Amino acid sequence: MVRILFFILLVLALALGFAWLADRPGELSLIWQGQRIEMSLMRAATILISLFAAILIAVWLIRAIWLSPHTVTRYFRARKRDRGYQALSTGLIAAGGGDAVLARKMAGRARGLIRVDQEPLIHLLEAQTALIEGKYDEARKKFELMADDEETRELGLRGLYLEAKRLGANEAARQYAERAAEKAPHLSWATLATLDQRSQAGEWDEAIHLLDQSRAANVLDKKEASRKKAVLLTARATSKLEADPKAARDDALAALKFDDRLVPAALVAAKALFREDNLRKGASVLEKIWKQEPHPEVARLYVRARGGDSAVDRLKRARRLETLRGNNAVSLATVAEAALEARELALAREKAEAAVRLAPSESIFLLLADIEEADTGDEGRIRHWMAQALRSPRDPAWTADGVTSPTWLPVSPVSGRLDAFEWKAPPSPLAGYTEGGRLSPDDAIRSLPPVAPDQPAIVKAPPAATKPEEGQPVLEAERPIPTPAPIKVPERKEPAAPPAKSEETAAEKEAAAPFFGRPPDDPGVRERVAEEGSKASFRLF
């Protein structure tokens, strides 16, 4: 564009010059070697410009003839380079598609047409081809060559890192990732890999420092970086909880500022505050996280936060959680457990049945079995609830990479990935059976067998509480539960035998019908055998 504009300006200047000379005619006299030459000024200017153009054309022709060998050589070299790049492009596409034969063929052709020192992508094509063919040693050598080149250093380090991870050489992978993060801090894969490696080694301070650097360089997304910062602070707080509760409290509260829905951070903060006898603030932290996401561990710590509380006091605290988040299965189950400890069995049964209607799970059916044992002691009804527990969905647990953990962990023990554990239901090994054999909660409650009249109600007391050691922090969640004395329930009187009838009522037929489809073999359910006569006849078919 600039050249075109310059050419237009030059032509315009020449035209203006000739117009100016035409308006001002004159004569030009020249005496050279005794001869006098006279001509008009316009003619002299035309001859001068024509002579200048002829000189330029002559110079261009001489230069073209002189440089013609180099021009021909450069033409063929450019053509060869174009063919080489075409082969390189075809080879990379073939390697990406998994065609090892075509990729190897194109790699050889590209190497023959392009110099390797001029185009380092040939090393990449050969490395990818070797990986497809399973020649990992050759691929590793190519990645090392790329790592030594300044232009392809990051690409070579990433290839070496992936190969080290494939071989399980975690220390080598860590070194490659740290080297890449040091040379190019903007690489997100290097930052995340180094972060996972330092987290797996428990180097929380170094991991937090690296994460702060990546946040400043905008390597990670703001939301993702805040989540990882909260997880790292929670992990460091967990490691300091026993030795330095104050530092653990500060780290946990800082983690909640980055992610206010992180349940492990709230648990660590509350435990640290309870160890400092700051029950009000610790309970406030748990109530805040409970309003957002009811969690069984939060409920357990909240109910048993204060040492020395009776079962009735713990029930009051459980009812407080229910008021904060009502119509929730976890809230109802928490109240049911506390009511069972306080021996308010009617309330416990009511809340447990309401919880099982909202979200049936294994633990709630087992809780119903415990309530049944404490209330009636009927073995048949207890087995009924336990059978429903076997058929019900599994309870949520801390799960990562198919592995469950009883407590939250910052790093997955399988892959070493940071923030891998999630609170979710693990896959059930009886998923195919439970889908077809599980009853609905209402059907499970209605299908309860009647209480046997000859079976007395048995109330079992939990084990006696142990006295805590002196100097230990008062944390009810970590202490045995004090229990009251066993409750004696008078035995029920055996009703008189009913007179013989020829026809049974509908209620008696319903009571006599077994709830598992056949007469139960446990001693808790009375067997009713219909007597049709003194002689019983049996048919085989």
Coordinates of C-alpha atoms in Angstrom, one line a residue:
M1 CA 0.0 0.0 0.0
V2 CA 2.9 2.4 0.8
R3 CA 4.6 1.5 -2.4
I4 CA 1.5 2.2 -4.5
L5 CA 1.0 5.5 -2.8
F6 CA 4.7 6.5 -3.4
F7 CA 4.4 5.5 -7.1
I8 CA 1.2 7.7 -7.5
L9 CA 3.0 10.6 -5.8
L10 CA 6.0 10.2 -8.1
V11 CA 3.9 10.2 -11.2
L12 CA 2.0 13.2 -10.0
A13 CA 5.2 15.1 -9.3
L14 CA 6.5 14.4 -12.8
A15 CA 3.3 15.6 -14.3
L16 CA 3.4 18.7 -12.3
G17 CA 7.0 19.3 -13.3
F18 CA 6.3 18.9 -17.0
A19 CA 3.2 21.2 -16.7
W20 CA 5.3 23.8 -15.0
L21 CA 8.0 23.6 -17.8
A22 CA 5.3 23.8 -20.5
D23 CA 4.0 27.1 -19.0
R24 CA 7.5 28.6 -19.0
P25 CA 9.1 27.9 -22.4
G26 CA 12.8 28.5 -22.9
E27 CA 15.9 27.7 -24.9
L28 CA 18.9 25.6 -23.8
S29 CA 22.3 26.2 -25.5
L30 CA 25.2 23.8 -25.0
I31 CA 28.8 24.2 -26.4
W32 CA 30.7 20.9 -26.3
Q33 CA 34.0 20.3 -28.2
G34 CA 33.6 23.4 -30.4
Q35 CA 30.0 22.5 -31.4
R36 CA 27.0 24.4 -30.2
I37 CA 23.8 22.5 -29.5
E38 CA 20.6 24.4 -29.0
M39 CA 17.2 22.9 -28.0
S40 CA 14.1 23.8 -26.0
L41 CA 13.9 23.3 -22.3
M42 CA 11.1 20.7 -22.5
R43 CA 13.0 18.6 -25.0
A44 CA 16.1 18.7 -22.8
A45 CA 14.1 17.6 -19.7
T46 CA 12.6 14.7 -21.7
I47 CA 16.0 13.5 -23.0
L48 CA 17.4 13.7 -19.4
I49 CA 14.6 11.7 -17.9
S50 CA 14.7 9.1 -20.7
L51 CA 18.5 8.7 -20.3
F52 CA 18.0 8.2 -16.5
A53 CA 15.3 5.5 -17.2
A54 CA 17.6 3.7 -19.7
I55 CA 20.4 3.6 -17.2
L56 CA 18.1 2.1 -14.6
I57 CA 16.8 -0.6 -17.0
A58 CA 20.4 -1.4 -18.0
V59 CA 21.4 -1.8 -14.4
W60 CA 18.4 -4.1 -13.7
L61 CA 19.2 -6.3 -16.7
I62 CA 22.9 -6.6 -15.8
R63 CA 22.0 -7.4 -12.2
A64 CA 19.4 -10.0 -13.2
I65 CA 21.9 -11.8 -15.5
W66 CA 24.5 -11.7 -12.8
L67 CA 22.3 -13.0 -10.1
S68 CA 20.4 -15.5 -12.2
P69 CA 22.2 -18.6 -10.8
H70 CA 21.3 -17.6 -7.3
T71 CA 17.8 -16.8 -8.3
V72 CA 17.3 -20.2 -9.8
T73 CA 18.9 -21.9 -6.8
R74 CA 16.6 -20.0 -4.4
Y75 CA 13.6 -20.9 -6.5
F76 CA 14.3 -24.6 -6.3
R77 CA 15.2 -24.3 -2.6
A78 CA 11.9 -22.6 -1.8
R79 CA 10.1 -25.3 -3.7
K80 CA 11.9 -28.0 -1.8
R81 CA 11.1 -26.3 1.5
D82 CA 7.4 -26.0 0.6
R83 CA 7.4 -29.8 -0.2
G84 CA 9.1 -30.4 3.1
Y85 CA 6.5 -28.4 5.1
Q86 CA 3.8 -30.1 3.2
A87 CA 5.2 -33.5 4.3
L88 CA 5.6 -32.2 7.9
S89 CA 2.0 -31.1 8.0
T90 CA 0.8 -34.4 6.6
G91 CA 2.9 -36.3 9.0
L92 CA 1.6 -34.4 12.1
I93 CA -2.0 -35.0 10.9
A94 CA -1.2 -38.7 10.5
A95 CA 0.4 -38.9 13.9
G96 CA -2.6 -37.2 15.5
G97 CA -4.9 -39.7 13.7
G98 CA -2.8 -42.7 14.8
D99 CA -1.4 -43.7 11.4
A100 CA 2.1 -44.7 12.3
V101 CA 3.1 -45.9 8.8
L102 CA 2.2 -42.6 7.1
A103 CA 3.6 -40.6 9.9
R104 CA 7.0 -42.4 9.7
K105 CA 7.0 -42.0 5.9
M106 CA 6.3 -38.3 6.1
A107 CA 8.9 -37.8 8.9
G108 CA 11.6 -39.3 6.7
R109 CA 10.5 -37.2 3.7
A110 CA 10.4 -34.0 5.8
R111 CA 13.9 -34.8 7.2
G112 CA 15.2 -35.1 3.7
L113 CA 13.7 -31.9 2.5
I114 CA 14.1 -29.6 5.5
R115 CA 17.1 -29.2 7.8
V116 CA 16.4 -30.3 11.4
D117 CA 18.2 -27.3 12.8
Q118 CA 16.0 -25.0 10.9
E119 CA 12.7 -26.8 11.8
P120 CA 12.6 -28.5 15.2
L121 CA 9.1 -29.7 14.7
I122 CA 10.6 -32.7 12.9
H123 CA 11.7 -33.9 16.3
L124 CA 8.1 -33.6 17.5
L125 CA 6.8 -35.6 14.5
E126 CA 9.4 -38.4 15.1
A127 CA 8.6 -38.4 18.8
Q128 CA 4.9 -38.8 18.2
T129 CA 5.5 -41.5 15.7
A130 CA 7.7 -43.4 18.1
L131 CA 5.0 -43.2 20.8
I132 CA 2.4 -44.6 18.4
E133 CA 4.8 -47.4 17.5
G134 CA 5.6 -48.1 21.2
K135 CA 9.2 -47.1 20.9
Y136 CA 9.3 -45.1 24.1
D137 CA 13.0 -44.9 24.5
E138 CA 13.4 -43.3 21.1
A139 CA 10.5 -40.9 21.9
R140 CA 12.2 -40.0 25.2
K141 CA 15.5 -39.2 23.4
K142 CA 13.6 -36.9 21.0
F143 CA 11.9 -35.1 23.9
E144 CA 15.3 -34.6 25.5
L145 CA 16.6 -33.0 22.3
M146 CA 13.6 -30.7 22.3
A147 CA 14.1 -29.8 26.0
D148 CA 17.7 -28.7 25.2
D149 CA 16.4 -26.4 22.4
E150 CA 15.2 -23.0 23.6
E151 CA 12.4 -22.9 21.0
T152 CA 10.9 -26.2 22.0
R153 CA 11.9 -26.4 25.7
E154 CA 8.4 -26.4 27.0
L155 CA 7.2 -29.0 24.5
G156 CA 10.1 -31.3 25.3
L157 CA 9.6 -30.9 29.1
R158 CA 5.9 -31.7 28.8
G159 CA 6.7 -34.9 26.8
L160 CA 9.3 -36.0 29.4
Y161 CA 6.8 -35.3 32.2
L162 CA 4.1 -37.4 30.6
E163 CA 6.5 -40.2 30.0
A164 CA 7.7 -40.1 33.6
K165 CA 4.1 -40.2 34.8
R166 CA 3.4 -43.2 32.5
L167 CA 6.4 -45.1 34.0
G168 CA 5.4 -44.1 37.5
A169 CA 8.6 -42.1 38.1
N170 CA 7.0 -39.5 40.3
E171 CA 10.3 -37.9 41.3
A172 CA 11.4 -37.4 37.7
A173 CA 7.9 -36.1 36.8
R174 CA 8.2 -33.6 39.7
Q175 CA 11.5 -32.4 38.5
Y176 CA 10.4 -31.9 34.9
A177 CA 7.3 -30.0 36.1
E178 CA 9.3 -27.8 38.4
R179 CA 11.8 -27.1 35.6
A180 CA 9.0 -26.1 33.3
A181 CA 7.2 -24.0 35.9
E182 CA 10.5 -22.2 36.6
K183 CA 11.3 -21.5 32.9
A184 CA 7.7 -20.7 31.9
P185 CA 5.5 -19.7 34.9
H186 CA 2.5 -19.2 32.5
L187 CA 2.2 -22.9 31.8
S188 CA -0.9 -24.1 33.7
W189 CA 0.0 -27.8 33.4
A190 CA 3.4 -27.3 35.0
T191 CA 1.9 -25.2 37.8
L192 CA -0.9 -27.8 38.5
A193 CA 1.5 -30.7 38.3
T194 CA 4.0 -29.1 40.7
L195 CA 1.1 -28.1 43.0
D196 CA -0.1 -31.7 43.1
Q197 CA 3.4 -33.1 43.7
R198 CA 4.0 -30.7 46.6
S199 CA 0.6 -31.4 48.1
Q200 CA 1.2 -35.1 47.8
A201 CA 4.5 -34.6 49.7
G202 CA 2.7 -32.6 52.4
E203 CA 4.7 -29.4 51.6
W204 CA 1.8 -27.1 52.2
D205 CA 3.8 -23.9 52.6
E206 CA 5.6 -24.4 49.3
A207 CA 2.3 -25.4 47.6
I208 CA 0.6 -22.2 48.8
H209 CA 3.5 -20.1 47.7
L210 CA 3.4 -21.6 44.2
L211 CA -0.4 -21.1 44.0
D212 CA 0.0 -17.4 45.0
Q213 CA 2.5 -17.0 42.2
S214 CA 0.1 -18.6 39.7
R215 CA -2.8 -16.4 40.9
A216 CA -0.6 -13.3 40.4
A217 CA 0.2 -14.5 36.8
N218 CA -3.4 -15.3 36.0
V219 CA -2.5 -18.9 35.1
L220 CA -5.5 -20.4 36.8
D221 CA -9.1 -19.3 36.8
K222 CA -10.0 -17.1 39.7
K223 CA -12.7 -19.5 41.0
E224 CA -10.5 -22.6 40.7
A225 CA -7.5 -20.8 42.3
S226 CA -9.7 -19.8 45.3
R227 CA -10.9 -23.3 45.7
K228 CA -7.4 -24.8 45.7
K229 CA -6.2 -22.1 48.1
A230 CA -9.0 -23.0 50.5
V231 CA -8.1 -26.7 50.2
L232 CA -4.5 -26.1 50.9
L233 CA -5.2 -23.9 53.9
T234 CA -7.6 -26.6 55.2
A235 CA -4.9 -29.2 54.8
R236 CA -2.3 -27.1 56.6
A237 CA -4.9 -26.4 59.4
T238 CA -5.6 -30.1 59.8
S239 CA -1.9 -30.9 60.2
K240 CA -1.6 -28.2 62.9
L241 CA -4.7 -28.9 64.8
E242 CA -3.1 -31.1 67.5
A243 CA 0.1 -29.1 67.9
D244 CA -1.0 -25.5 67.4
P245 CA -4.8 -25.1 67.5
K246 CA -4.5 -21.3 67.2
A247 CA -2.7 -21.5 63.9
A248 CA -5.1 -24.2 62.7
R249 CA -8.0 -21.9 63.6
D250 CA -6.6 -19.0 61.6
D251 CA -5.9 -21.2 58.5
A252 CA -9.3 -22.7 58.6
L253 CA -11.1 -19.4 58.9
A254 CA -9.0 -18.0 56.1
A255 CA -10.0 -21.1 54.0
L256 CA -13.7 -20.3 54.7
K257 CA -13.1 -16.8 53.3
F258 CA -12.0 -18.3 50.0
D259 CA -14.8 -21.0 49.9
D260 CA -17.6 -20.7 52.4
R261 CA -19.0 -24.1 51.5
L262 CA -15.9 -26.2 52.3
V263 CA -17.2 -28.5 55.1
P264 CA -13.7 -29.8 56.2
A265 CA -12.5 -26.2 56.8
A266 CA -15.6 -25.5 59.0
L267 CA -15.0 -28.7 60.9
V268 CA -11.3 -27.8 61.6
A269 CA -12.2 -24.3 62.6
A270 CA -14.9 -25.4 65.0
K271 CA -12.6 -28.1 66.6
A272 CA -9.9 -25.5 67.1
L273 CA -12.3 -23.1 68.6
F274 CA -13.7 -25.8 70.9
R275 CA -10.2 -26.6 72.1
E276 CA -9.9 -22.9 73.0
D277 CA -13.2 -23.1 74.9
N278 CA -14.8 -20.7 72.5
L279 CA -18.0 -22.7 72.1
R280 CA -20.2 -19.8 70.9
K281 CA -18.0 -18.9 67.9
G282 CA -17.4 -22.6 67.0
A283 CA -21.1 -23.3 67.0
S284 CA -21.7 -20.2 64.9
V285 CA -19.2 -21.5 62.3
L286 CA -21.0 -24.8 62.2
E287 CA -24.5 -23.2 62.0
K288 CA -23.4 -21.1 59.1
I289 CA -22.1 -24.1 57.1
W290 CA -25.1 -26.1 58.1
K291 CA -27.5 -23.6 56.6
Q292 CA -25.8 -23.9 53.3
E293 CA -25.1 -27.6 53.2
P294 CA -26.3 -30.0 56.0
H295 CA -23.6 -32.5 56.6
P296 CA -23.6 -35.5 59.0
E297 CA -20.1 -34.6 60.3
V298 CA -21.2 -31.1 61.0
A299 CA -24.2 -32.3 62.9
R300 CA -22.2 -34.8 64.9
L301 CA -19.7 -32.2 66.0
Y302 CA -22.4 -29.6 66.8
V303 CA -24.4 -32.0 68.9
R304 CA -21.4 -33.2 70.9
A305 CA -19.5 -29.9 71.0
R306 CA -19.8 -29.4 74.8
G307 CA -18.6 -31.9 77.2
G308 CA -20.8 -32.9 80.1
D309 CA -24.0 -32.4 78.3
S310 CA -26.8 -34.9 79.0
A311 CA -28.6 -36.8 76.3
V312 CA -31.5 -34.4 76.7
D313 CA -29.2 -31.4 76.1
R314 CA -27.8 -33.1 73.0
L315 CA -31.4 -33.6 71.8
K316 CA -32.0 -29.9 72.2
R317 CA -29.0 -29.0 70.1
A318 CA -30.2 -31.5 67.5
R319 CA -33.6 -29.8 67.5
R320 CA -31.8 -26.5 67.0
L321 CA -30.2 -27.8 63.8
E322 CA -33.6 -29.0 62.6
T323 CA -35.0 -25.5 63.0
L324 CA -32.1 -24.1 61.0
R325 CA -32.6 -26.4 58.1
G326 CA -36.0 -28.1 58.2
N327 CA -37.4 -30.8 56.0
N328 CA -34.0 -32.3 55.4
A329 CA -33.1 -36.0 55.8
V330 CA -29.8 -35.3 57.6
S331 CA -31.6 -32.9 60.1
L332 CA -34.3 -35.5 60.8
A333 CA -31.8 -38.3 61.2
T334 CA -29.7 -36.2 63.6
V335 CA -32.8 -35.6 65.8
A336 CA -33.7 -39.3 65.6
E337 CA -30.2 -40.3 66.8
A338 CA -30.3 -37.8 69.7
A339 CA -33.8 -38.9 70.6
L340 CA -32.7 -42.5 70.7
E341 CA -29.9 -41.6 73.1
A342 CA -32.3 -39.6 75.3
R343 CA -34.7 -42.6 75.2
E344 CA -37.5 -40.7 73.6
L345 CA -38.3 -43.6 71.3
A346 CA -41.6 -42.2 69.9
L347 CA -39.8 -39.1 68.7
A348 CA -36.9 -41.1 67.4
R349 CA -39.2 -43.3 65.4
E350 CA -41.2 -40.4 64.0
K351 CA -38.1 -38.5 62.8
A352 CA -36.4 -41.6 61.4
E353 CA -39.5 -42.6 59.4
A354 CA -39.8 -39.0 58.1
A355 CA -36.1 -39.1 57.1
V356 CA -36.4 -42.4 55.3
R357 CA -39.4 -41.0 53.3
L358 CA -37.3 -38.0 52.2
A359 CA -34.1 -39.9 51.3
P360 CA -33.9 -43.6 52.1
S361 CA -30.4 -44.8 52.8
E362 CA -28.6 -47.6 54.6
S363 CA -27.8 -45.6 57.8
I364 CA -31.4 -44.5 58.3
F365 CA -32.7 -48.0 58.0
L366 CA -30.1 -49.2 60.5
L367 CA -31.1 -46.4 62.8
L368 CA -34.7 -47.7 62.6
A369 CA -33.4 -51.1 63.5
D370 CA -31.7 -49.7 66.6
I371 CA -34.9 -47.9 67.5
E372 CA -36.8 -51.1 67.1
E373 CA -34.4 -53.0 69.3
A374 CA -34.6 -50.3 72.0
D375 CA -38.4 -50.0 71.7
T376 CA -39.8 -53.5 71.2
G377 CA -36.9 -55.9 70.9
D378 CA -38.8 -57.8 68.3
E379 CA -36.2 -59.8 66.2
G380 CA -38.5 -60.0 63.2
R381 CA -39.0 -56.3 63.0
I382 CA -35.3 -55.7 63.5
R383 CA -34.5 -58.1 60.7
H384 CA -37.0 -56.3 58.5
W385 CA -35.2 -53.0 58.9
M386 CA -31.8 -54.6 58.4
A387 CA -33.0 -56.2 55.2
Q388 CA -34.2 -52.9 53.9
A389 CA -30.8 -51.4 54.8
L390 CA -29.2 -54.0 52.6
R391 CA -31.4 -53.1 49.7
S392 CA -31.2 -49.3 50.2
P393 CA -28.7 -46.9 48.5
R394 CA -25.4 -46.5 50.2
D395 CA -24.7 -43.5 52.4
P396 CA -22.6 -40.6 51.0
A397 CA -18.9 -40.8 51.9
W398 CA -15.7 -39.0 51.0
T399 CA -14.9 -40.6 47.6
A400 CA -12.1 -39.9 45.1
D401 CA -11.0 -42.0 42.1
G402 CA -13.3 -44.9 43.2
V403 CA -11.8 -45.0 46.8
T404 CA -13.7 -44.0 49.9
S405 CA -12.2 -42.6 53.0
P406 CA -13.7 -42.3 56.5
T407 CA -12.3 -38.7 56.7
W408 CA -11.7 -36.0 54.2
L409 CA -8.2 -35.9 52.6
P410 CA -6.8 -33.1 50.6
V411 CA -5.0 -35.3 48.0
S412 CA -6.2 -38.5 46.3
P413 CA -4.2 -41.6 47.4
V414 CA -4.7 -43.0 43.9
S415 CA -3.8 -40.2 41.5
G416 CA -2.3 -37.7 43.8
R417 CA -4.7 -35.0 42.5
L418 CA -5.4 -32.1 44.8
D419 CA -9.1 -31.6 45.9
A420 CA -10.2 -34.9 44.5
F421 CA -12.5 -36.0 47.4
E422 CA -16.2 -35.4 47.1
W423 CA -19.0 -36.1 49.4
K424 CA -21.1 -38.4 47.3
A425 CA -22.6 -41.9 47.4
P426 CA -20.0 -44.5 46.3
P427 CA -21.1 -47.1 43.6
S428 CA -23.0 -49.9 45.2
P429 CA -21.8 -53.5 44.5
L430 CA -25.4 -54.6 44.6
A431 CA -26.8 -51.9 42.3
G432 CA -28.4 -54.4 40.0
Y433 CA -30.1 -56.2 42.9
T434 CA -31.2 -53.2 44.8
E435 CA -33.0 -51.6 41.8
G436 CA -35.3 -54.5 41.5
G437 CA -35.7 -55.6 45.1
R438 CA -36.0 -52.4 47.0
L439 CA -39.3 -51.4 48.5
S440 CA -40.4 -47.8 48.7
P441 CA -40.1 -46.2 52.2
D442 CA -43.9 -46.2 52.7
D443 CA -44.1 -49.9 51.6
A444 CA -41.2 -50.8 53.9
I445 CA -43.0 -49.1 56.9
R446 CA -46.4 -50.7 56.1
S447 CA -44.8 -54.2 55.7
L448 CA -43.6 -54.3 59.3
P449 CA -44.7 -57.5 61.0
P450 CA -46.9 -57.1 64.1
V451 CA -45.2 -57.1 67.5
A452 CA -45.3 -60.6 69.0
P453 CA -47.5 -60.5 72.2
D454 CA -45.2 -63.0 73.9
Q455 CA -42.0 -61.0 73.2
P456 CA -41.3 -58.5 76.0
A457 CA -39.8 -55.1 75.2
I458 CA -36.1 -55.0 75.9
V459 CA -34.2 -51.8 76.3
K460 CA -30.5 -52.1 76.1
A461 CA -28.3 -49.5 77.6
P462 CA -25.2 -48.4 75.8
P463 CA -21.8 -49.0 77.4
A464 CA -20.8 -47.0 80.4
A465 CA -19.0 -43.8 79.9
T466 CA -15.3 -43.5 80.8
K467 CA -13.8 -40.7 82.7
P468 CA -11.7 -38.3 80.6
E469 CA -8.1 -37.7 81.4
E470 CA -7.2 -34.5 83.1
G471 CA -5.7 -31.8 80.9
Q472 CA -7.5 -33.0 77.8
P473 CA -9.7 -30.5 75.9
V474 CA -13.4 -31.0 76.5
L475 CA -14.8 -32.2 73.2
E476 CA -17.8 -34.3 73.4
A477 CA -17.4 -35.5 69.8
E478 CA -14.2 -37.3 70.9
R479 CA -15.4 -38.7 74.2
P480 CA -17.6 -41.7 75.1
I481 CA -21.2 -41.0 75.7
P482 CA -22.4 -41.2 79.3
T483 CA -25.4 -43.5 79.7
P484 CA -28.1 -43.8 82.3
A485 CA -29.0 -46.9 84.2
P486 CA -30.8 -49.7 82.3
I487 CA -34.6 -49.3 82.1
K488 CA -36.6 -52.2 83.2
V489 CA -39.8 -52.7 81.3
P490 CA -42.4 -55.0 82.8
E491 CA -43.2 -58.1 80.7
R492 CA -46.5 -58.3 78.9
K493 CA -49.1 -60.7 79.9
E494 CA -49.8 -63.7 77.6
P495 CA -53.3 -63.3 76.2
A496 CA -55.7 -66.1 76.4
A497 CA -55.9 -68.5 73.5
P498 CA -58.6 -67.6 71.1
P499 CA -61.5 -70.0 70.7
A500 CA -61.6 -72.3 67.6
K501 CA -63.4 -70.7 64.7
S502 CA -64.4 -72.0 61.3
E503 CA -63.9 -68.7 59.6
E504 CA -61.1 -66.2 60.3
T505 CA -61.6 -62.4 60.1
A506 CA -59.7 -60.3 57.6
A507 CA -57.5 -58.7 60.3
E508 CA -56.4 -62.2 61.5
K509 CA -55.6 -63.2 58.0
E510 CA -53.5 -60.1 57.5
A511 CA -51.7 -60.7 60.8
A512 CA -51.0 -64.3 59.9
A513 CA -49.6 -63.4 56.5
P514 CA -45.8 -63.4 56.6
F515 CA -44.1 -60.2 55.4
F516 CA -41.2 -61.9 53.6
G517 CA -43.4 -64.1 51.4
R518 CA -42.9 -67.2 53.6
P519 CA -43.1 -68.0 57.4
P520 CA -40.1 -66.5 59.1
D521 CA -37.7 -68.7 60.9
D522 CA -36.7 -66.3 63.7
P523 CA -38.0 -66.7 67.2
G524 CA -39.4 -63.2 67.4
V525 CA -42.5 -63.8 65.3
R526 CA -45.2 -66.2 66.5
E527 CA -46.1 -68.9 64.1
R528 CA -49.8 -69.5 63.6
V529 CA -50.6 -72.9 62.3
A530 CA -54.1 -73.5 61.1
E531 CA -55.6 -76.7 62.4
E532 CA -58.0 -78.3 59.9
G533 CA -58.4 -81.6 61.7
S534 CA -56.7 -84.2 63.7
K535 CA -55.4 -85.8 60.5
A536 CA -53.2 -83.7 58.0
S537 CA -52.9 -84.8 54.4
F538 CA -50.0 -83.8 52.2
R539 CA -49.8 -83.8 48.5
L540 CA -46.5 -84.0 46.6
F541 CA -47.8 -82.4 43.4

